[in-house]
Amino acid sequence: MRFKFPLMAIGLEVVMIVLFALFVQYETSVNTSRNPNETESAAMDVEKTMESYPFFQDVHIMVFAGFGFLMTFLWKYGFSGVGINLLIAALGLQWGTIIQGIFRSHGQKFLIEMKNMIHADFSTVTVLISFGAVLGKTSPVQMLIMTILEITVYAANEYLVFKILWASDTGESMTIHAFGAYFGLAVAGILYRSGLKEKHPNEESVYHSDLFAMIGSLFLWIFWPSFNSATADEAKKQYRAIVNTYFSLAASVVTAYACSSLLESRGKLNMVHIQNATLAGGVAVGTCADMEIPPYYAMIIGSIAGAVSVFGFKFLTPLFTTKLRIHDTCGVHNLHGLPGVIGGLAGIITVALEESDSTKTVSQAAALGSSIATALVGGLITGAILKIPFWAQPPDEDCYDDSVYWEVLCSVKDAYDDYTRQRSAHHMSRCLCAS
Amino acid sequence: MRFKFPLMAIGLEVVMIVLFALFVQYETSVNTSRNPNETESAAMDVEKTMESYPFFQDVHIMVFAGFGFLMTFLWKYGFSGVGINLLIAALGLQWGTIIQGIFRSHGQKFLIEMKNMIHADFSTVTVLISFGAVLGKTSPVQMLIMTILEITVYAANEYLVFKILWASDTGESMTIHAFGAYFGLAVAGILYRSGLKEKHPNEESVYHSDLFAMIGSLFLWIFWPSFNSATADEAKKQYRAIVNTYFSLAASVVTAYACSSLLESRGKLNMVHIQNATLAGGVAVGTCADMEIPPYYAMIIGSIAGAVSVFGFKFLTPLFTTKLRIHDTCGVHNLHGLPGVIGGLAGIITVALEESDSTKTVSQAAALGSSIATALVGGLITGAILKIPFWAQPPDEDCYDDSVYWEVLCSVKDAYDDYTRQRSAHHMSRCLCAS
Amino acid sequence: MRFKFPLMAIGLEVVMIVLFALFVQYETSVNTSRNPNETESAAMDVEKTMESYPFFQDVHIMVFAGFGFLMTFLWKYGFSGVGINLLIAALGLQWGTIIQGIFRSHGQKFLIEMKNMIHADFSTVTVLISFGAVLGKTSPVQMLIMTILEITVYAANEYLVFKILWASDTGESMTIHAFGAYFGLAVAGILYRSGLKEKHPNEESVYHSDLFAMIGSLFLWIFWPSFNSATADEAKKQYRAIVNTYFSLAASVVTAYACSSLLESRGKLNMVHIQNATLAGGVAVGTCADMEIPPYYAMIIGSIAGAVSVFGFKFLTPLFTTKLRIHDTCGVHNLHGLPGVIGGLAGIITVALEESDSTKTVSQAAALGSSIATALVGGLITGAILKIPFWAQPPDEDCYDDSVYWEVLCSVKDAYDDYTRQRSAHHMSRCLCAS
């Protein structure tokens, strides 16, 4: 890390500033030039765009606190979980603003509206999902590179889906969640380390790390209705997206708890399932959340997604590791991949039932196919670039360990040693476990 | 838990989906049938209802993050605190939507508006309060049953208070807080275990569990003005509810700190008081928050509530356990019960001073009486049902212990033991530290 | 603490209630007296003021959860960090409402509008910043006194800056951040303890305390755009303040990470830098956030602030302790002081470039000078008052230790005792950490 990371980060920030100077149109001047009675019209625009500000803030919480804390579940990798999440998102929202703006304006200068800011936050989510797949096995330098590359591919696919295919995907089940998951899985496949075939001792949670992760999980859960409705273009659709997401999420909680208990030994609940599968309803209802579906339909989607997600954690993730040599640290395939595909399929079915025009259905199917295909191709190429042994990758034994990239002062071992000497095992077990 | 829990959870979710299909009117069709120029009028409704969305989100944060983390203060029961809170709320909001809707529509189909969603979140709060009274001594199966029963009784009492007595209770001090507390106390009384007469060693907090609980406490504190104003029916009342709640809360913080220091040995502060009594001002001002009371009156209410709550924790809770055989784990009587009654009384006094018509005062008094009475009766019956020895109750020695219902992988001690066996001291020292 | 603290707290609360009764005009009566068709006009006012409610809530989160958790980074001082933060803010918002109201109404009665509530929250932020400078070395009694004194001085300076100099400072880089930092440094200088010249073993973070602090840091980061735009007086300026703050913050994250890695050994990242310097962009862009600056200009300000802040932590803070005998616990000079001054300077430059009228530029410079000067003078006087040995100050060896002022039941104390017996102070400070 000595110089590679700081130099690359500063270099990227300089590039961002130059690109903003070149491409971001300065609001006032534009309004002056295109409209003589400038103040009036600018005020109108601003008030309209400001209506999306609460939604922007809700999405913002999800990106920074939600995804950040969700990734603190590993007992020795919390600093990286929440810290590299912040770095990815802060760089990504700048690059997302630029690259999405350029796609939409066809290379012309463009203005920053609230919707741009929401879309920029959205673009970072794809990288945060993929980050989950490779969590603990990559360096911050690699994450800077993945941020730039993945957001570029995402912006291209997003443009294709929304501006060429004109498909519907309000909560971006396909374009963000399935895309981010399959991109991350492709990268994880390329970066597979046979040295980590055995379960790594660091790849565990402890009691308090699981509680930190619940902060992230709950803030994601709470604001998911805003995520799925933030970019809906009329109040009615926005409202419908909120209602459907709300009930889909609630249903997925109940089935996730039920299936977790069903599959674990002696009917116990598993924190990994609770942290993740309870959110699957939000992902899966994303594509059709603003369509004319009754709430009970959303609840069916959510119920299925919650159950499928738990089954994925239990059966698919181990299979991926052993058979496909794809090691998915956070199980993003179960939270974003499968539910994203369910969302895409639900969208296709809903459009097929609603619309007499079959081209719309084909569009939806093409959008799902395109999102997965670009994700896989983009992920394979990105993985190949990240595999170049120059990016300060951690050695196998230091994976999932903050102390490689962070100053970590302290140790439990020493504390434990002292206790061992002085206290009975019984007392100790009561004193130490909560720590 | 092996099959009881998952089967009951899945069964309940299926019932919810069926009830939604039967009772929730699908928005678009209704509007079409009752109004020819459908789009116009539907858009109007939607925009009005969307004005409540930020309030809904604030209440949502309180329900899921606020109550959830507030209940993580026990050092070995954090997963259940935040996890079962999520399960109760997710199931409860579905059932609350249905049962409240049926009461209001007199069994007809009904639409989902934002206010329904806020009221559904409110209905879950009663169960979350009662959950606090029995925290650590019940199984998830029992909580599923309590969720359904308590919300049903709540909806009946709410209908009585608001639609028959036409009483005022904007922040629902009586109908939610007093109700939830006395319902929970009644259940706790029936479920009393003489085996837990002595203080259970698990029933303690540790340093970090108290900090997790502060997350919950602070998010409740921050959003309480939204809770008390979310359902106010005009902007002026809503604004007044915000201002009064804001200052009442602030005052209760100062008196709670003062009284905590006054009552503890050597003037120290007690985290239990700080986590709970600082919120008493929000509860106590709930009934009259939107009435024409000046802010200093709200501050007096808050000051009294903060002080009374601390005194309750110090003197009443131990008395309840020993004399009444009611063991109130979280002390909900001090945070919700007493302040809820103070709120009800403040409402009666305010109405008596403001209104010349004495029937209004009688209504307020009847509402307080009804809320407490239905809570006690409902709680006793619910407690009797939960006492049936079939619901996977934890044995006495496993109370307040997550490991009965959750996979708890890592206590530091076990992790350490494993490492000791397998690894060199050097490696271990690097592996263990972060936990 | 035995009686000093509770009696002072109750006394202050009584004073607040009396002042509210005397000075806060009761909304309805005013409207009636000044306008016959009362309902109409009151409804209008209320709706306008309610538009600021989401901004108020965002600022509220920053004050209570943001600053509160940011100050939990010390391993044994988390209760005080988050708890005394709550006490200061709850008392301060009452006093701030009164003293700011009196200044603005010239001693007449005044109404509470949403903007008053935002300004009252703002006033508490100055104390919370100064609290950071003296964290761990003062008693709750001293903090009550500082709250009253600092907010009084702040209100006077704020009145001077905004109502006499008519300077611009929308995010209050000068009037809150620079003011709070220099006030705190002056107090810390007066309260300097030569007994703490050596690094205190308690003045360390542990793994989980750093994660708690990240909760605070992230919520501050997320809502900073609302902070800088909450009091902007027209939609256009508000929007501009949001956009500029958003990109300034993002840029400061990237440079803070880069500089942290550049300055630490072997290119590692330092949690102190990440928790603090990533916010410097929000502070530094505050003064000119609503001016007509293009986003890339905001990004340059943010980039510089992020870098300067990290350099400050690395080089200035140790220098302050050894040379100036000012020990700044949280490094508020690096997060609020330096970036606040950068913000003031950026404001002067922007106004000088934008406005032909040079008196405006002079105003800005005078505002910066006045904010620093009143802070230093106010801080020196406050420090002298707090130095009187009557306010239950902690002895040197108990600094940064919650157990002096809080009931700390479990483990930390015992763990510490065990360590004391066995280990040198040096080793201990590094080992105790995680429990």
Short mmCIF file of C-alpha atoms in Angstrom, two decimals, chain B residues 246-247 250 299, chain C residues 12 16 19-20 23-24 87-105 110-113 115-127 144 146-156 158-159:
data_model
loop_
_atom_site.label_atom_id
_atom_site.label_comp_id
_atom_site.label_asym_id
_atom_site.label_seq_id
_atom_site.Cartn_x
_atom_site.Cartn_y
_atom_site.Cartn_z
CA TYR B 246 -39.39 18.53 21.32
CA PHE B 247 -39.30 20.61 24.49
CA ALA B 250 -35.45 17.95 26.30
CA MET B 299 -41.68 21.15 29.60
CA LEU C 12 -31.25 25.01 35.36
CA MET C 16 -35.57 27.24 31.53
CA LEU C 19 -37.83 31.73 30.87
CA PHE C 20 -40.07 29.90 28.42
CA PHE C 23 -40.48 34.86 26.68
CA VAL C 24 -42.08 32.28 24.44
CA LEU C 87 -27.30 16.03 28.27
CA ILE C 88 -25.44 18.99 26.75
CA ALA C 89 -27.65 19.00 23.69
CA ALA C 90 -30.93 18.68 25.62
CA LEU C 91 -30.08 21.53 27.97
CA GLY C 92 -28.39 23.54 25.26
CA LEU C 93 -31.33 23.48 22.86
CA GLN C 94 -33.57 24.97 25.55
CA TRP C 95 -31.09 27.69 26.43
CA GLY C 96 -30.24 28.29 22.78
CA THR C 97 -33.92 28.80 21.95
CA ILE C 98 -34.20 31.40 24.71
CA ILE C 99 -30.98 33.35 24.22
CA GLN C 100 -31.18 33.41 20.42
CA GLY C 101 -34.83 34.42 20.63
CA ILE C 102 -34.07 37.24 23.01
CA PHE C 103 -31.25 38.52 20.80
CA ARG C 104 -33.45 38.49 17.72
CA SER C 105 -36.57 39.90 19.35
CA PHE C 110 -41.15 35.53 20.43
CA LEU C 111 -42.70 32.58 18.64
CA ILE C 112 -41.11 29.18 18.05
CA GLU C 113 -40.72 28.46 14.37
CA LYS C 115 -35.98 27.71 11.99
CA ASN C 116 -35.68 28.58 15.70
CA MET C 117 -35.50 24.90 16.46
CA ILE C 118 -32.81 24.36 13.82
CA HIS C 119 -30.84 27.32 15.17
CA ALA C 120 -31.20 25.99 18.70
CA ASP C 121 -29.79 22.64 17.55
CA PHE C 122 -26.99 24.56 15.81
CA SER C 123 -26.16 26.40 19.02
CA THR C 124 -25.63 23.11 20.85
CA VAL C 125 -23.16 21.99 18.19
CA THR C 126 -20.66 24.61 19.32
CA VAL C 127 -20.67 23.11 22.80
CA LEU C 144 -23.53 22.15 32.32
CA MET C 146 -19.91 25.38 29.68
CA THR C 147 -23.21 24.75 27.87
CA ILE C 148 -24.78 27.89 29.30
CA LEU C 149 -21.73 30.11 28.85
CA GLU C 150 -20.69 28.98 25.39
CA ILE C 151 -24.16 29.22 23.88
CA THR C 152 -24.49 32.74 25.27
CA VAL C 153 -21.24 33.83 23.64
CA TYR C 154 -22.20 32.00 20.46
CA ALA C 155 -25.55 33.77 20.28
CA ALA C 156 -23.85 37.14 20.69
CA GLU C 158 -23.97 34.96 15.69
CA TYR C 159 -26.04 38.11 16.12
#
